[in-house]
Every structure is written in structure tokens, then in C-alpha cells.
Amino acid sequence: MDEVHHWVGSNGGPEFFQTLKRNVEKLAAVGSRWVTTTNAYNPLEDSVAQVIHESDMITQGFWLYDCIEGSIEPDEMRDEAKVRQALIEAYGDASWADIEGLTRTILYDRTTPDSTYLRFFCNRIAESSDGWMSKTEWDARADDEDPIKPGDQVALGFDGSIRGDSTGIVGVRLRDAKLFVIGVWERPEHAHDEWEVDVLAVEAAVHRAFETYRVAWMYADPPYWQEAIGRWSITHGDDTVFEFWTNKPTRMTQAVERFRTAAMVGDLKHAGDARLTRHVLNAVAREVPQGILIQKDSPRSKRKIDLAVCAVIAMEARADAIADGRMKLRRSRVVGF
């Protein structure tokens, strides 16, 4: 199996790999073996190369993994001496490699991202440069202390679809900007063509959120869900449930910028939900005249980002709730005798 860093969910690579591997394993007693060759993978893509590298079969020594990496970090890619030495290390005894030419390319050809040079020239695992949030940055905001509890005052962000993309609801606690997932409905891998989001389940989750938490503000993206949002507004208050059109670039670029800034400086945290993490790391940055938006890596990509959108507009709902004076802190009373 070759180039397995390209075997990703959007092209069916992981499923194909599992089929091949199962058939080899069935015949292992009579000598069947499998071998893969690959370049370094992008850890945001969940490729077969990554699955193999992170497998316990590697750490336990049952599979042989061999790689020579160049000793260089992303912030050292403008250092000529370090670039040259990393290439010498990575290419080893490949005497045909044009080390000087590759060094010049890395230093001066800015048409290719440094992350690509790291992966394909230096054998270093590296995230794509167009990723909106790196795994290191996002993981740094994870917090498992002070969990979200019933009765906490929260704001909600909702992004909905019917058939294609996911539908999700993310909450954020007002007092400390801690994000958590209330619900997500994703199209199953092998769903039939008529599959649709369970609208009743989504509506039940919204009402349950209002019953469980003290919801100060809710923003909801209207496409496909305007009628439902209208009902939520009637039920829970038109001063609490509001539309938030994510297809308005000026407003959305400002929201995306505020969210990323809050993540970078530690003004938000999250509960470590794997679903939210996956959607945030799937998001790529797209520059528009108004600023930076987030989107999927391609229009037909199966790597969903809807919970990331929910989180962005939930943070906007929190900010507007606080600006409107709605944050209520519960104070405990201490009585002495």
C-alpha cells in the first residue's frame, strides 16, 4: 500500500485499508504480509498513515515502523543551516538528492507552505497551514475541572442542516466561557439517500436545554430551520432566541476573529468533547475581503465543522448576553453563630 497519507475519509481510504488488512490477517499463518510506504501525514486529516502510526500495534512492537526525520521545527524553516542539516538527516544515504537545491526551494519558494516542506522533504508530521486551529492550541484550552451543571447560566449556539451537513447545539457557560456540546446529529457513513436529520429530536434537545440550564441568550442560524426557530422564540421568549445569519461575512468574520483571539489568550475553555474537537480541527481558514471565515476543506468533504460554527455563535451569544446585563451570579450565604 503506497502513499497512505492520502488515504482519508473523503476518498474512502480508511475503509479500503481495513478491507485489505482483514484479508491479509486471515492468511497470516500461510505467509501473508502487508507493507505501507508513506510521506509524513497531516494530523488533522485522520489518514491511514496516522491510524497506523498511532496504533498500539506500533507501541507494543507488533508492527515495525521505520522513519528518519529531519531535526527541525516549524519556526526554524528560515534558518539555512538548520534546513540543510534536516535535509541531510532525512535523505540519509540517498546520494541522488539535491540537498542544495532543496534548501534553496525551502528558503525562497513561498508558493508552497512550510508545513508541506516539513512533511514531504523532512519527514516531519505537520498540520496543514490553512487549518484554522491547531491541535496544540485547542488542546491547551481543555479543562475537566468545574464541570457544567444543571442550573448553570449559559448561552447557546445552533447551526442546522437537513440532509448534507451536521446539525448541532453548543452551549457556553456565561461566567467562565466554558464550551460544551448539547447535541449533534451527523449523517451516518452509509446512510441511505433519503436520510434526514431527526427534527423532533433536535427540537426536544433545545427544549431540554432550556429546562436544564438558565439560558440567557440563544443564537440560531436560520436556513432550513426558520419555522422551528420561530417556535423556540415564542416558547422561550423573543428576547432570548435570536437569528444569527452565518452567511453574512462581515458579522461572521468578526465573530470568528473574536473566537480565535479568545482561544489564543485563554479567554475560553472547553469540556474536552471529542466531537467538538474534531469539528474545530476540521475547519480551515478562508480569506475574504471582510476578514477570515471558516469552512470545510472542500464543499463535498465529509469532515464536518458545524459544531465549530455553533461554538463561534455561542460565544457571540454569551458576549451579547453579558453586554445586555443578563449574567447573574449565584452567591452563597455564610451564616455564623
CSV table of C-alpha atoms in Angstrom, one decimal:
chain,number,residue,atom,x,y,z
A,1,MET,CA,0.0,0.0,0.0
A,2,ASP,CA,1.5,3.3,-1.1
A,3,GLU,CA,1.1,6.9,-0.2
A,4,VAL,CA,-1.3,6.1,2.7
A,5,HIS,CA,-1.1,9.7,3.9
A,6,HIS,CA,-3.5,10.4,1.1
A,7,TRP,CA,-5.9,7.6,2.2
A,8,VAL,CA,-8.5,9.7,4.1
A,9,GLY,CA,-12.2,9.6,4.9
A,10,SER,CA,-13.3,11.7,1.9
A,11,ASN,CA,-11.9,9.2,-0.6
A,12,GLY,CA,-12.7,6.0,1.3
A,13,GLY,CA,-9.1,5.3,2.2
A,14,PRO,CA,-9.6,4.0,5.8
A,15,GLU,CA,-12.4,1.6,4.8
A,16,PHE,CA,-10.3,0.3,1.9
A,17,PHE,CA,-7.3,-0.2,4.2
A,18,GLN,CA,-9.4,-2.2,6.7
A,19,THR,CA,-10.6,-4.5,3.9
A,20,LEU,CA,-7.1,-5.1,2.7
A,21,LYS,CA,-5.8,-5.6,6.2
A,22,ARG,CA,-8.5,-8.1,7.2
A,23,ASN,CA,-7.8,-10.3,4.2
A,24,VAL,CA,-4.1,-10.3,5.0
A,25,GLU,CA,-4.7,-11.1,8.6
A,26,LYS,CA,-6.9,-14.1,7.7
A,27,LEU,CA,-4.0,-15.6,5.8
A,28,ALA,CA,-1.1,-14.6,8.1
A,29,ALA,CA,-0.4,-18.2,9.1
A,30,VAL,CA,0.5,-19.0,5.5
A,31,GLY,CA,2.8,-16.1,5.0
A,32,SER,CA,0.6,-13.1,4.0
A,33,ARG,CA,2.0,-9.7,5.0
A,34,TRP,CA,1.3,-6.1,4.3
A,35,VAL,CA,3.6,-3.2,3.9
A,36,THR,CA,2.9,0.5,3.5
A,37,THR,CA,5.0,3.4,2.4
A,38,THR,CA,4.1,7.0,3.0
A,39,ASN,CA,5.2,10.5,3.5
A,40,ALA,CA,4.6,12.2,6.8
A,41,TYR,CA,0.9,12.8,7.5
A,42,ASN,CA,-1.2,15.8,8.4
A,43,PRO,CA,-2.6,15.1,11.9
A,44,LEU,CA,-5.8,17.0,11.1
A,45,GLU,CA,-6.8,14.5,8.3
A,46,ASP,CA,-7.1,11.2,10.2
A,47,SER,CA,-5.4,9.4,7.3
A,48,VAL,CA,-4.4,5.7,7.2
A,49,ALA,CA,-0.8,6.8,7.8
A,50,GLN,CA,-1.9,8.4,11.1
A,51,VAL,CA,-4.0,5.5,12.1
A,52,ILE,CA,-1.1,3.1,11.7
A,53,HIS,CA,1.4,5.4,13.4
A,54,GLU,CA,-0.8,5.9,16.4
A,55,SER,CA,-1.8,2.3,16.8
A,56,ASP,CA,-0.9,0.3,19.9
A,57,MET,CA,0.4,-2.4,17.5
A,58,ILE,CA,3.3,0.0,16.9
A,59,THR,CA,3.9,0.9,20.5
A,60,GLN,CA,3.7,-2.8,21.5
A,61,GLY,CA,6.2,-3.8,18.8
A,62,PHE,CA,3.9,-6.0,16.8
A,63,TRP,CA,4.2,-3.7,13.7
A,64,LEU,CA,7.5,-2.3,12.5
A,65,TYR,CA,7.5,1.4,11.9
A,66,ASP,CA,10.6,3.0,10.5
A,67,CYS,CA,11.2,6.6,9.7
A,68,ILE,CA,14.1,9.0,9.6
A,69,GLU,CA,13.0,12.6,10.5
A,70,GLY,CA,15.0,15.8,9.9
A,71,SER,CA,15.7,17.6,13.2
A,72,ILE,CA,13.9,20.9,12.5
A,73,GLU,CA,10.9,22.8,14.0
A,74,PRO,CA,8.4,24.9,12.1
A,75,ASP,CA,9.8,28.2,13.4
A,76,GLU,CA,13.3,27.2,12.1
A,77,MET,CA,12.3,27.0,8.4
A,78,ARG,CA,14.1,30.3,7.6
A,79,ASP,CA,17.4,29.1,9.1
A,80,GLU,CA,19.6,28.0,6.2
A,81,ALA,CA,22.0,25.8,8.3
A,82,LYS,CA,19.1,24.0,10.1
A,83,VAL,CA,17.2,23.4,6.9
A,84,ARG,CA,20.3,21.9,5.2
A,85,GLN,CA,21.1,19.7,8.1
A,86,ALA,CA,17.5,18.5,8.4
A,87,LEU,CA,17.5,17.5,4.7
A,88,ILE,CA,20.8,15.7,5.1
A,89,GLU,CA,19.3,13.7,8.0
A,90,ALA,CA,16.0,12.9,6.3
A,91,TYR,CA,17.6,11.8,3.0
A,92,GLY,CA,20.3,9.8,4.6
A,93,ASP,CA,22.3,7.8,2.0
A,94,ALA,CA,20.1,8.9,-0.9
A,95,SER,CA,23.0,10.3,-2.8
A,96,TRP,CA,20.9,11.5,-5.7
A,97,ALA,CA,19.0,14.0,-3.6
A,98,ASP,CA,19.8,17.7,-4.5
A,99,ILE,CA,20.3,19.0,-1.0
A,100,GLU,CA,21.4,22.4,-2.1
A,101,GLY,CA,18.5,22.8,-4.5
A,102,LEU,CA,16.0,21.7,-1.9
A,103,THR,CA,17.5,24.1,0.6
A,104,ARG,CA,17.0,27.0,-1.8
A,105,THR,CA,13.5,25.9,-2.5
A,106,ILE,CA,12.5,25.8,1.1
A,107,LEU,CA,14.2,29.1,1.9
A,108,TYR,CA,12.9,31.2,-1.0
A,109,ASP,CA,10.0,29.5,-2.8
A,110,ARG,CA,7.0,30.8,-0.9
A,111,THR,CA,4.4,29.3,-3.3
A,112,THR,CA,4.4,26.1,-1.0
A,113,PRO,CA,3.5,26.2,2.7
A,114,ASP,CA,6.3,25.3,5.2
A,115,SER,CA,4.1,22.5,6.5
A,116,THR,CA,4.3,20.8,3.1
A,117,TYR,CA,8.1,21.1,3.1
A,118,LEU,CA,8.2,19.7,6.6
A,119,ARG,CA,6.1,16.7,5.6
A,120,PHE,CA,7.5,15.8,2.1
A,121,PHE,CA,11.1,16.9,2.4
A,122,CYS,CA,12.0,16.5,6.1
A,123,ASN,CA,9.6,13.6,7.0
A,124,ARG,CA,8.1,15.6,9.8
A,125,ILE,CA,4.5,15.2,10.8
A,126,ALA,CA,2.9,18.7,10.4
A,127,GLU,CA,-0.5,20.3,10.3
A,128,SER,CA,-1.6,22.0,7.1
A,129,SER,CA,-1.0,25.7,7.2
A,130,ASP,CA,-4.6,26.5,6.3
A,131,GLY,CA,-6.0,24.9,9.4
A,132,TRP,CA,-8.0,27.3,11.5
A,133,MET,CA,-6.9,26.0,14.8
A,134,SER,CA,-4.0,23.7,15.6
A,135,LYS,CA,-4.5,20.7,17.9
A,136,THR,CA,-1.9,22.1,20.3
A,137,GLU,CA,-3.8,25.4,20.6
A,138,TRP,CA,-7.1,23.7,21.0
A,139,ASP,CA,-6.0,21.1,23.5
A,140,ALA,CA,-4.5,23.8,25.6
A,141,ARG,CA,-8.0,25.2,26.3
A,142,ALA,CA,-9.4,21.8,27.5
A,143,ASP,CA,-10.5,21.9,31.1
A,144,ASP,CA,-12.0,19.0,33.0
A,145,GLU,CA,-12.4,20.9,36.3
A,146,ASP,CA,-15.6,22.7,37.4
A,147,PRO,CA,-17.9,20.7,35.0
A,148,ILE,CA,-21.1,22.2,33.6
A,149,LYS,CA,-24.0,21.6,35.9
A,150,PRO,CA,-27.8,21.8,35.6
A,151,GLY,CA,-28.9,25.3,36.6
A,152,ASP,CA,-25.7,27.0,35.2
A,153,GLN,CA,-26.4,30.1,33.3
A,154,VAL,CA,-25.5,29.5,29.6
A,155,ALA,CA,-25.7,30.9,26.1
A,156,LEU,CA,-26.5,28.6,23.1
A,157,GLY,CA,-25.3,28.4,19.5
A,158,PHE,CA,-27.3,26.4,16.9
A,159,ASP,CA,-26.3,25.5,13.3
A,160,GLY,CA,-28.7,23.3,11.4
A,161,SER,CA,-28.9,21.3,8.2
A,162,ILE,CA,-31.4,18.7,6.9
A,163,ARG,CA,-29.5,16.2,4.8
A,164,GLY,CA,-25.9,17.2,4.0
A,165,ASP,CA,-24.1,18.8,6.9
A,166,SER,CA,-24.4,18.2,10.6
A,167,THR,CA,-26.9,19.8,12.9
A,168,GLY,CA,-25.5,20.8,16.3
A,169,ILE,CA,-26.1,22.8,19.5
A,170,VAL,CA,-23.2,24.1,21.6
A,171,GLY,CA,-23.6,25.8,25.0
A,172,VAL,CA,-21.2,28.1,26.7
A,173,ARG,CA,-21.3,29.0,30.4
A,174,LEU,CA,-21.6,32.7,31.0
A,175,ARG,CA,-19.3,33.1,34.0
A,176,ASP,CA,-16.2,31.4,32.5
A,177,ALA,CA,-16.8,30.9,28.8
A,178,LYS,CA,-16.6,27.1,29.0
A,179,LEU,CA,-17.9,25.4,25.9
A,180,PHE,CA,-19.8,22.1,25.9
A,181,VAL,CA,-21.8,20.1,23.4
A,182,ILE,CA,-25.6,19.8,23.9
A,183,GLY,CA,-26.3,17.7,20.8
A,184,VAL,CA,-25.1,16.8,17.3
A,185,TRP,CA,-26.8,15.0,14.5
A,186,GLU,CA,-24.4,13.8,11.8
A,187,ARG,CA,-25.3,11.9,8.6
A,188,PRO,CA,-24.1,8.3,9.2
A,189,GLU,CA,-21.3,7.0,7.0
A,190,HIS,CA,-23.5,4.7,4.9
A,191,ALA,CA,-26.9,6.4,5.2
A,192,HIS,CA,-29.5,5.9,2.5
A,193,ASP,CA,-30.2,8.8,0.1
A,194,GLU,CA,-33.4,9.7,1.9
A,195,TRP,CA,-31.7,10.2,5.3
A,196,GLU,CA,-32.6,13.4,7.1
A,197,VAL,CA,-31.9,14.9,10.5
A,198,ASP,CA,-34.4,13.9,13.1
A,199,VAL,CA,-36.1,17.3,13.5
A,200,LEU,CA,-38.2,16.2,16.5
A,201,ALA,CA,-35.0,15.0,18.3
A,202,VAL,CA,-33.4,18.4,17.7
A,203,GLU,CA,-36.4,20.3,19.0
A,204,ALA,CA,-36.6,18.1,22.0
A,205,ALA,CA,-32.9,18.8,22.7
A,206,VAL,CA,-33.5,22.5,22.5
A,207,HIS,CA,-36.4,22.4,24.9
A,208,ARG,CA,-34.4,20.1,27.3
A,209,ALA,CA,-31.5,22.6,27.3
A,210,PHE,CA,-33.9,25.4,28.3
A,211,GLU,CA,-35.3,23.2,31.1
A,212,THR,CA,-31.8,22.1,32.3
A,213,TYR,CA,-29.9,25.3,32.2
A,214,ARG,CA,-30.7,29.0,32.7
A,215,VAL,CA,-30.4,30.1,29.1
A,216,ALA,CA,-29.6,33.8,28.8
A,217,TRP,CA,-29.3,34.1,25.1
A,218,MET,CA,-29.5,31.8,22.0
A,219,TYR,CA,-28.3,32.4,18.5
A,220,ALA,CA,-29.5,30.2,15.7
A,221,ASP,CA,-28.5,30.1,12.0
A,222,PRO,CA,-31.9,30.2,10.2
A,223,PRO,CA,-31.5,28.3,6.9
A,224,TYR,CA,-33.9,25.3,6.8
A,225,TRP,CA,-34.9,26.0,10.4
A,226,GLN,CA,-36.7,29.4,10.4
A,227,GLU,CA,-40.1,27.9,11.4
A,228,ALA,CA,-38.5,25.9,14.2
A,229,ILE,CA,-36.6,28.9,15.4
A,230,GLY,CA,-39.8,30.9,15.4
A,231,ARG,CA,-41.4,28.4,17.7
A,232,TRP,CA,-38.5,28.4,20.0
A,233,SER,CA,-38.7,32.2,20.2
A,234,ILE,CA,-42.4,32.0,21.0
A,235,THR,CA,-41.9,29.3,23.6
A,236,HIS,CA,-38.7,30.6,25.3
A,237,GLY,CA,-39.0,34.3,24.6
A,238,ASP,CA,-38.3,36.6,21.6
A,239,ASP,CA,-35.8,38.4,23.9
A,240,THR,CA,-33.8,35.2,24.3
A,241,VAL,CA,-33.9,33.4,21.0
A,242,PHE,CA,-32.5,35.3,18.0
A,243,GLU,CA,-31.5,34.5,14.4
A,244,PHE,CA,-27.8,34.7,13.5
A,245,TRP,CA,-27.1,34.5,9.8
A,246,THR,CA,-23.7,32.9,9.4
A,247,ASN,CA,-23.8,33.7,5.6
A,248,LYS,CA,-23.3,37.5,6.4
A,249,PRO,CA,-19.5,37.8,6.0
A,250,THR,CA,-18.9,41.0,7.9
A,251,ARG,CA,-20.6,39.7,11.1
A,252,MET,CA,-19.2,36.2,10.8
A,253,THR,CA,-15.6,37.2,10.2
A,254,GLN,CA,-15.8,39.4,13.3
A,255,ALA,CA,-17.2,36.5,15.3
A,256,VAL,CA,-14.5,34.1,14.0
A,257,GLU,CA,-11.8,36.6,14.9
A,258,ARG,CA,-13.1,37.1,18.4
A,259,PHE,CA,-13.4,33.4,19.0
A,260,ARG,CA,-9.8,32.6,17.8
A,261,THR,CA,-8.4,35.5,19.8
A,262,ALA,CA,-10.2,34.2,22.9
A,263,ALA,CA,-8.8,30.8,22.3
A,264,MET,CA,-5.3,32.1,21.9
A,265,VAL,CA,-5.3,34.3,25.1
A,266,GLY,CA,-7.1,31.8,27.2
A,267,ASP,CA,-10.4,33.6,27.5
A,268,LEU,CA,-12.4,30.5,26.6
A,269,LYS,CA,-12.2,26.8,27.6
A,270,HIS,CA,-13.9,23.6,26.6
A,271,ALA,CA,-15.0,20.4,28.2
A,272,GLY,CA,-12.8,18.2,26.0
A,273,ASP,CA,-15.7,16.8,24.0
A,274,ALA,CA,-14.2,14.7,21.1
A,275,ARG,CA,-16.9,15.8,18.7
A,276,LEU,CA,-16.4,19.5,19.2
A,277,THR,CA,-12.6,19.0,18.9
A,278,ARG,CA,-13.0,17.1,15.7
A,279,HIS,CA,-15.1,19.8,14.1
A,280,VAL,CA,-12.9,22.6,15.3
A,281,LEU,CA,-9.8,20.9,13.9
A,282,ASN,CA,-11.6,20.1,10.6
A,283,ALA,CA,-12.2,23.8,10.0
A,284,VAL,CA,-9.9,25.6,7.5
A,285,ALA,CA,-9.4,29.3,7.3
A,286,ARG,CA,-10.7,31.1,4.1
A,287,GLU,CA,-9.7,34.7,3.5
A,288,VAL,CA,-12.5,37.0,2.2
A,289,PRO,CA,-12.4,40.8,1.8
A,290,GLN,CA,-14.0,41.2,5.2
A,291,GLY,CA,-11.5,39.0,7.0
A,292,ILE,CA,-11.2,35.3,7.8
A,293,LEU,CA,-14.1,32.8,7.6
A,294,ILE,CA,-14.0,29.1,8.5
A,295,GLN,CA,-15.2,26.4,6.1
A,296,LYS,CA,-14.7,22.7,5.2
A,297,ASP,CA,-11.6,21.7,3.3
A,298,SER,CA,-13.8,21.2,0.2
A,299,PRO,CA,-17.5,21.6,-0.5
A,300,ARG,CA,-18.1,17.8,-0.7
A,301,SER,CA,-15.9,16.9,2.2
A,302,LYS,CA,-17.2,14.6,4.9
A,303,ARG,CA,-15.1,16.4,7.5
A,304,LYS,CA,-17.8,18.4,9.2
A,305,ILE,CA,-17.3,21.7,11.0
A,306,ASP,CA,-20.8,22.5,12.2
A,307,LEU,CA,-20.0,22.3,15.9
A,308,ALA,CA,-17.2,24.8,15.4
A,309,VAL,CA,-19.7,27.2,13.8
A,310,CYS,CA,-22.1,26.5,16.8
A,311,ALA,CA,-19.2,27.3,19.2
A,312,VAL,CA,-18.4,30.6,17.4
A,313,ILE,CA,-22.0,31.9,17.6
A,314,ALA,CA,-22.5,30.6,21.1
A,315,MET,CA,-19.6,32.8,22.2
A,316,GLU,CA,-21.3,35.7,20.4
A,317,ALA,CA,-24.5,34.9,22.3
A,318,ARG,CA,-22.5,34.9,25.5
A,319,ALA,CA,-21.0,38.3,24.8
A,320,ASP,CA,-24.3,39.9,23.9
A,321,ALA,CA,-26.0,38.4,27.0
A,322,ILE,CA,-23.3,39.9,29.2
A,323,ALA,CA,-23.4,43.2,27.4
A,324,ASP,CA,-27.2,43.2,28.0
A,325,GLY,CA,-26.6,42.8,31.7
A,326,ARG,CA,-28.0,39.2,31.9
A,327,MET,CA,-25.2,37.5,33.7
A,328,LYS,CA,-26.5,36.6,37.2
A,329,LEU,CA,-24.0,35.2,39.7
A,330,ARG,CA,-25.4,33.0,42.4
A,331,ARG,CA,-24.0,33.9,45.8
A,332,SER,CA,-23.9,31.5,48.7
A,333,ARG,CA,-24.7,32.9,52.1
A,334,VAL,CA,-22.5,32.2,55.1
A,335,VAL,CA,-24.3,32.3,58.5
A,336,GLY,CA,-22.3,32.5,61.7
A,337,PHE,CA,-23.5,31.7,65.2
